[in-house]
Amino acid sequence: MILPVVAILLAIGSFLRAQEPVAVEPTTENGYSWFDATKWPVENKAWNDVDRYFARFPARAKDQVPEAVWNLSQHSAGEVVRFRSDATEIKVRYRLLKAGLGMAHMPPTGVSGLDLYAFDDETNAWRWVACTQPTKQEEEKTWLGGLDGKERDFMVYLPLYNGIDALSIGVPENAKFTALSPRSDRPIVYYGTSIAHGGCASRPGNAYTAMLGRRLDIPVVNLGFSGNARMEIGVAELLAELDPEIYVIDALPNMSPEQVAERAVPFVQKIREAHPQTPILLVEDRFFGNSWITPKKREFHERNHAELRKAFQTLKENDNNLYYLDASNLFGETLDNDGTVDASHPNDLGMWRMANALEEVLRPILEELRAGK
């Protein structure tokens, strides 16, 4: 059975207060009410028929995609839990899938952290509040105390490179707490590599896919698979099950020019069979931050780009809803090359610059779609 993308979300801003409350019974311990986040729907989660509640691919995909892709799909990258509260203190209790909390080039806050944002009515924007600093696979922490006690909406970005097996949010017993359903807007579905997966943001809310979701006021389903976005047809079949506003295909950093030549056209065609009119954006491979001084790296990128352009031209002959983003500005127009941690993966500055480049292309597409409704 083909299941549509989860459609249980609402827009922020003027529509924020229209979000549907979800009845969740808390448990009470030592003066705090604890709410199990597996008891209400998750935003940016594309399938409900999952083995683990916060997994990104359905259980049936295990035999459909490469093993590495399946394993990475158990990470909770991009997923968001929403709630409303007037609590003056917020606690969190969680159990992570993996004991490895960080990496050599990415901190535990980004790999395994839970990132808390709140909506500020005065600025009409989501603003950062706090991020956990993981020290153990399973722990309870006070996210933040001394809050102003004003009732407001919160959202929690889940870990980028780890999974979640258990998650509860705690507030003082006398505080209000309402679990909120996700927004009902059709999302952007973003298929990509370790960069889309979130490497190497310092915390989940700084991943450029998360930034785009806040800026464009739209859910973003993160289907980034570190080192393993290679346009396999089984993955295309899964993407084709969904019903997004826009598809973004950003797999070149994991592919060779030969693979791009072989796979790009059939990958897009498989999605297009199911969605004849849905906009699809093809994204070139970013240039390594040090490719200006390493000629072979730059040559490799240019060969990849050339093959994707050929595929785009072939597909574009019969497709008016296909778009293209070249790599020249992905890490920004500046020549400082300060946007990466290792030449390949963006740091927070690089993430911000990538969000800028993608927003410039995606915003007009969305505005046109919204104007037509």
XYZ file of C-alpha atoms in Angstrom:
373
model
C 0.000 0.000 0.000
C 1.354 3.401 -0.964
C 1.107 5.875 1.880
C 1.062 9.654 1.340
C 3.451 11.937 3.114
C 2.315 12.801 6.592
C -0.142 15.661 6.283
C -0.758 16.825 9.809
C 0.879 20.217 10.044
C 0.026 23.964 10.079
C 1.821 27.105 9.006
C 3.457 29.442 11.498
C 2.890 33.182 11.707
C -0.744 34.153 11.193
C -1.830 30.491 11.160
C 0.189 29.477 14.197
C -2.700 29.397 16.681
C -4.739 27.159 14.353
C -2.522 24.164 15.093
C -4.531 21.242 16.381
C -3.952 20.187 19.992
C -3.351 16.493 20.630
C -4.562 14.905 23.859
C -1.613 13.341 25.686
C -1.828 12.070 29.254
C 1.300 12.864 31.294
C 3.001 10.906 34.009
C 3.816 12.812 37.194
C 7.118 12.512 39.046
C 8.589 14.740 41.757
C 6.492 17.764 40.887
C 6.902 17.487 37.127
C 4.541 16.349 34.389
C 6.214 14.262 31.703
C 4.801 13.978 28.170
C 5.892 11.095 25.924
C 6.652 12.548 22.472
C 5.842 9.244 20.771
C 2.194 9.882 21.664
C 1.662 12.658 19.126
C 2.611 13.071 15.447
C 6.055 14.208 14.316
C 6.606 16.939 11.729
C 8.790 16.187 8.690
C 8.228 12.452 9.098
C 7.178 11.137 5.696
C 5.955 7.636 6.592
C 4.057 6.257 9.562
C 4.626 2.534 8.865
C 8.023 2.522 10.573
C 9.881 0.028 12.764
C 11.022 2.789 15.130
C 8.848 5.812 15.859
C 11.412 8.427 14.806
C 12.828 6.524 11.792
C 12.721 8.253 8.400
C 11.998 5.299 6.068
C 9.103 2.831 6.326
C 9.827 -0.685 7.586
C 9.211 -2.185 4.129
C 12.116 -0.142 2.695
C 14.646 -2.378 4.425
C 14.645 -4.788 1.466
C 14.301 -2.000 -1.111
C 17.343 0.197 -0.452
C 21.049 -0.495 0.211
C 21.831 -1.561 3.775
C 23.819 1.598 4.475
C 20.900 3.779 3.382
C 18.554 1.787 5.598
C 20.826 2.178 8.610
C 21.128 5.928 8.045
C 17.353 6.220 7.691
C 17.114 5.352 11.379
C 18.603 8.745 12.199
C 16.007 11.377 13.080
C 17.481 14.188 10.923
C 15.006 16.968 10.213
C 12.182 15.683 12.376
C 10.398 18.154 14.656
C 8.215 17.781 17.751
C 5.845 20.683 18.532
C 4.154 21.766 21.748
C 2.751 24.821 23.564
C 3.498 25.722 27.168
C 3.798 28.517 29.709
C 6.401 26.601 31.732
C 9.159 28.523 33.487
C 11.380 25.449 33.232
C 11.562 22.728 30.594
C 13.214 19.358 31.083
C 13.950 16.605 28.580
C 14.450 12.865 29.024
C 15.723 10.803 26.108
C 17.411 7.612 24.966
C 19.541 7.755 21.838
C 19.863 4.942 19.302
C 23.675 4.993 19.268
C 26.213 5.366 22.048
C 28.538 7.382 19.784
C 27.543 10.965 20.520
C 29.842 13.009 18.278
C 32.427 12.841 15.520
C 35.897 14.219 14.927
C 34.530 17.052 12.791
C 31.002 17.438 14.196
C 30.135 18.108 17.861
C 27.769 16.010 19.981
C 25.299 18.915 20.015
C 24.832 18.481 16.247
C 25.159 14.706 16.027
C 23.020 13.820 19.050
C 21.554 17.057 20.421
C 17.929 18.108 20.781
C 17.485 21.725 19.735
C 14.686 23.849 21.234
C 13.115 26.832 19.455
C 10.225 29.077 20.520
C 7.934 31.301 18.486
C 8.252 34.995 19.323
C 5.010 36.870 18.657
C 6.776 40.229 18.766
C 9.149 39.414 15.902
C 6.794 36.881 14.255
C 9.685 34.419 14.024
C 11.063 31.216 15.455
C 13.974 31.919 17.780
C 16.527 29.581 19.321
C 16.188 28.781 23.028
C 18.488 25.909 24.053
C 20.258 22.762 22.859
C 21.088 19.700 24.924
C 24.754 18.875 25.394
C 24.728 15.058 25.300
C 27.093 13.221 27.595
C 25.394 9.804 27.713
C 23.204 7.649 25.494
C 20.345 7.947 27.963
C 19.840 10.884 30.300
C 17.547 13.503 31.779
C 18.435 17.188 31.554
C 17.025 20.579 32.365
C 16.852 22.248 28.964
C 16.368 25.709 30.414
C 15.071 27.384 33.555
C 14.116 30.977 34.309
C 11.730 31.250 31.341
C 9.350 34.212 31.333
C 6.245 32.044 31.802
C 4.463 33.401 28.728
C 2.459 30.780 26.879
C 4.095 30.206 23.525
C 4.731 27.576 20.877
C 7.903 25.479 20.922
C 9.476 23.082 18.484
C 12.222 20.536 19.034
C 14.632 19.583 16.245
C 15.715 15.966 16.768
C 19.328 14.709 16.408
C 20.920 14.847 12.964
C 23.287 11.856 13.009
C 21.725 9.748 15.742
C 18.320 8.218 16.294
C 15.901 8.568 19.177
C 14.408 5.544 20.922
C 12.612 7.455 23.680
C 11.780 11.127 24.231
C 9.735 12.852 26.934
C 9.330 16.528 27.753
C 8.884 17.616 31.367
C 7.341 20.789 32.808
C 6.328 21.778 36.345
C 2.987 20.233 37.391
C 1.267 23.624 37.543
C 2.362 24.604 34.009
C 0.156 24.397 30.942
C 1.269 21.948 28.257
C -0.397 21.170 24.933
C 1.006 18.728 22.414
C 0.582 20.126 18.898
C 0.024 18.337 15.637
C 2.435 19.201 12.826
C 1.514 21.573 10.028
C -0.694 20.208 7.240
C 1.207 21.939 4.425
C 2.715 19.747 1.739
C 6.482 19.721 2.328
C 9.668 20.118 0.408
C 11.229 16.654 0.112
C 15.007 17.041 0.140
C 17.070 14.033 -1.026
C 20.793 14.394 -0.550
C 24.092 13.425 1.013
C 25.836 13.946 4.349
C 25.504 17.686 3.814
C 21.716 17.501 3.598
C 21.818 14.958 6.431
C 23.188 17.812 8.547
C 26.969 17.449 8.524
C 28.506 19.421 10.099
C 26.059 21.792 11.810
C 26.833 22.574 15.446
C 23.215 21.842 16.362
C 20.136 20.502 14.503
C 18.422 23.868 13.992
C 21.487 25.098 12.099
C 21.186 22.499 9.335
C 20.331 24.403 6.150
C 17.223 22.268 5.592
C 15.979 23.415 9.020
C 16.807 27.033 8.157
C 14.852 26.719 4.908
C 11.854 25.339 6.768
C 11.780 28.373 9.056
C 12.483 30.925 6.331
C 10.016 29.546 3.790
C 7.374 28.601 6.344
C 7.090 25.043 5.056
C 7.838 21.541 6.356
C 11.059 20.041 4.964
C 11.450 16.260 4.912
C 15.162 15.549 5.315
C 16.169 12.474 3.303
C 19.912 13.041 3.470
C 21.997 9.852 3.698
C 25.610 10.413 4.619
C 27.931 9.058 1.911
C 25.077 7.106 0.346
C 22.955 9.342 -1.888
C 23.574 7.635 -5.231
C 20.218 7.874 -7.000
C 19.314 4.207 -6.613
C 16.014 3.435 -8.315
C 14.646 1.881 -5.107
C 15.064 5.231 -3.383
C 13.339 6.979 -6.298
C 10.394 4.605 -5.897
C 10.096 5.578 -2.240
C 10.313 9.287 -3.020
C 7.633 8.850 -5.655
C 5.199 7.659 -2.960
C 5.190 11.105 -1.393
C 3.185 14.158 -2.421
C 5.354 17.232 -1.783
C 5.216 20.783 -3.070
C 8.769 20.428 -4.416
C 11.397 17.712 -4.749
C 15.057 18.669 -4.345
C 17.611 16.174 -5.699
C 21.109 16.910 -4.369
C 23.122 13.689 -4.643
C 26.208 14.616 -6.664
C 28.704 14.802 -3.758
C 28.330 11.004 -3.390
C 28.418 10.170 -7.096
C 30.975 9.831 -9.866
C 30.436 11.457 -13.275
C 29.776 7.979 -14.679
C 27.082 7.313 -12.098
C 25.459 10.681 -12.781
C 25.377 9.909 -16.517
C 23.823 6.505 -15.865
C 21.352 7.266 -13.072
C 20.173 10.881 -13.086
C 17.668 10.626 -15.933
C 15.965 7.385 -14.820
C 15.903 8.596 -11.201
C 14.022 11.762 -12.120
C 11.803 9.913 -14.591
C 10.714 7.467 -11.885
C 9.538 10.375 -9.718
C 8.012 12.154 -12.689
C 5.880 9.118 -13.584
C 4.011 9.549 -10.308
C 4.090 13.369 -10.233
C 3.872 14.887 -13.721
C 3.603 18.505 -12.513
C 5.492 18.672 -9.213
C 8.544 20.968 -9.417
C 11.871 19.133 -9.204
C 15.073 21.036 -8.432
C 18.410 19.455 -9.423
C 21.386 20.734 -7.416
C 25.003 20.592 -8.539
C 27.808 19.293 -6.354
C 29.359 22.080 -4.271
C 33.014 22.819 -4.909
C 35.352 21.720 -2.119
C 36.432 24.713 -0.054
C 40.041 24.123 -1.085
C 39.381 23.197 -4.726
C 40.925 26.526 -5.751
C 44.312 25.063 -4.805
C 43.636 21.366 -5.607
C 43.066 21.154 -9.400
C 42.058 17.495 -9.496
C 39.216 18.104 -7.047
C 37.916 21.008 -9.085
C 38.144 18.962 -12.272
C 36.129 16.170 -10.630
C 33.383 18.591 -9.606
C 33.278 20.112 -13.082
C 32.890 16.679 -14.684
C 30.043 15.892 -12.296
C 28.375 19.197 -13.088
C 28.703 18.619 -16.821
C 26.951 15.251 -16.581
C 24.111 16.664 -14.476
C 23.643 19.501 -16.964
C 23.389 16.947 -19.771
C 20.765 15.035 -17.817
C 18.897 18.269 -17.107
C 18.860 19.223 -20.789
C 17.607 15.771 -21.759
C 14.833 15.868 -19.173
C 13.966 19.521 -19.783
C 12.935 18.826 -23.377
C 9.647 17.398 -22.106
C 9.440 18.923 -18.642
C 8.487 22.506 -17.809
C 8.657 21.939 -14.056
C 12.329 21.050 -13.821
C 14.764 23.525 -12.233
C 18.528 23.688 -11.824
C 20.899 25.199 -9.253
C 24.566 25.531 -10.161
C 27.253 25.167 -7.523
C 28.958 28.519 -7.941
C 27.259 30.139 -4.950
C 26.467 27.255 -2.616
C 29.164 28.233 -0.109
C 28.700 31.933 -0.854
C 30.183 34.372 -3.337
C 32.939 35.358 -0.923
C 36.399 33.943 -1.545
C 37.229 33.404 2.132
C 36.503 29.633 1.986
C 35.564 29.768 5.665
C 32.275 27.893 5.208
C 33.508 24.337 5.804
C 35.105 22.239 8.529
C 37.003 19.897 6.181
C 36.644 21.412 2.672
C 33.606 19.203 2.033
C 31.070 19.688 4.839
C 29.670 23.089 5.783
C 30.072 24.555 9.232
C 27.311 26.843 10.524
C 28.486 29.668 8.248
C 28.442 27.317 5.271
C 24.984 26.075 6.238
C 23.722 29.667 6.333
C 25.233 30.381 2.927
C 23.736 27.218 1.460
C 20.329 28.185 2.839
C 20.719 31.578 1.119
C 21.509 30.000 -2.254
C 18.672 27.484 -2.063
C 16.159 30.024 -0.781
C 16.865 32.220 -3.793
C 15.698 29.408 -6.095
C 12.992 27.810 -3.955
C 11.147 30.936 -2.810
C 9.968 31.995 -6.312
C 8.834 28.447 -7.072
C 6.815 28.333 -3.865
C 5.349 31.777 -4.408
C 4.193 30.732 -7.861
C 2.659 27.540 -6.493
C 0.904 29.391 -3.690
C -0.374 32.078 -6.051
C -1.937 29.384 -8.223
C -3.972 27.897 -5.361
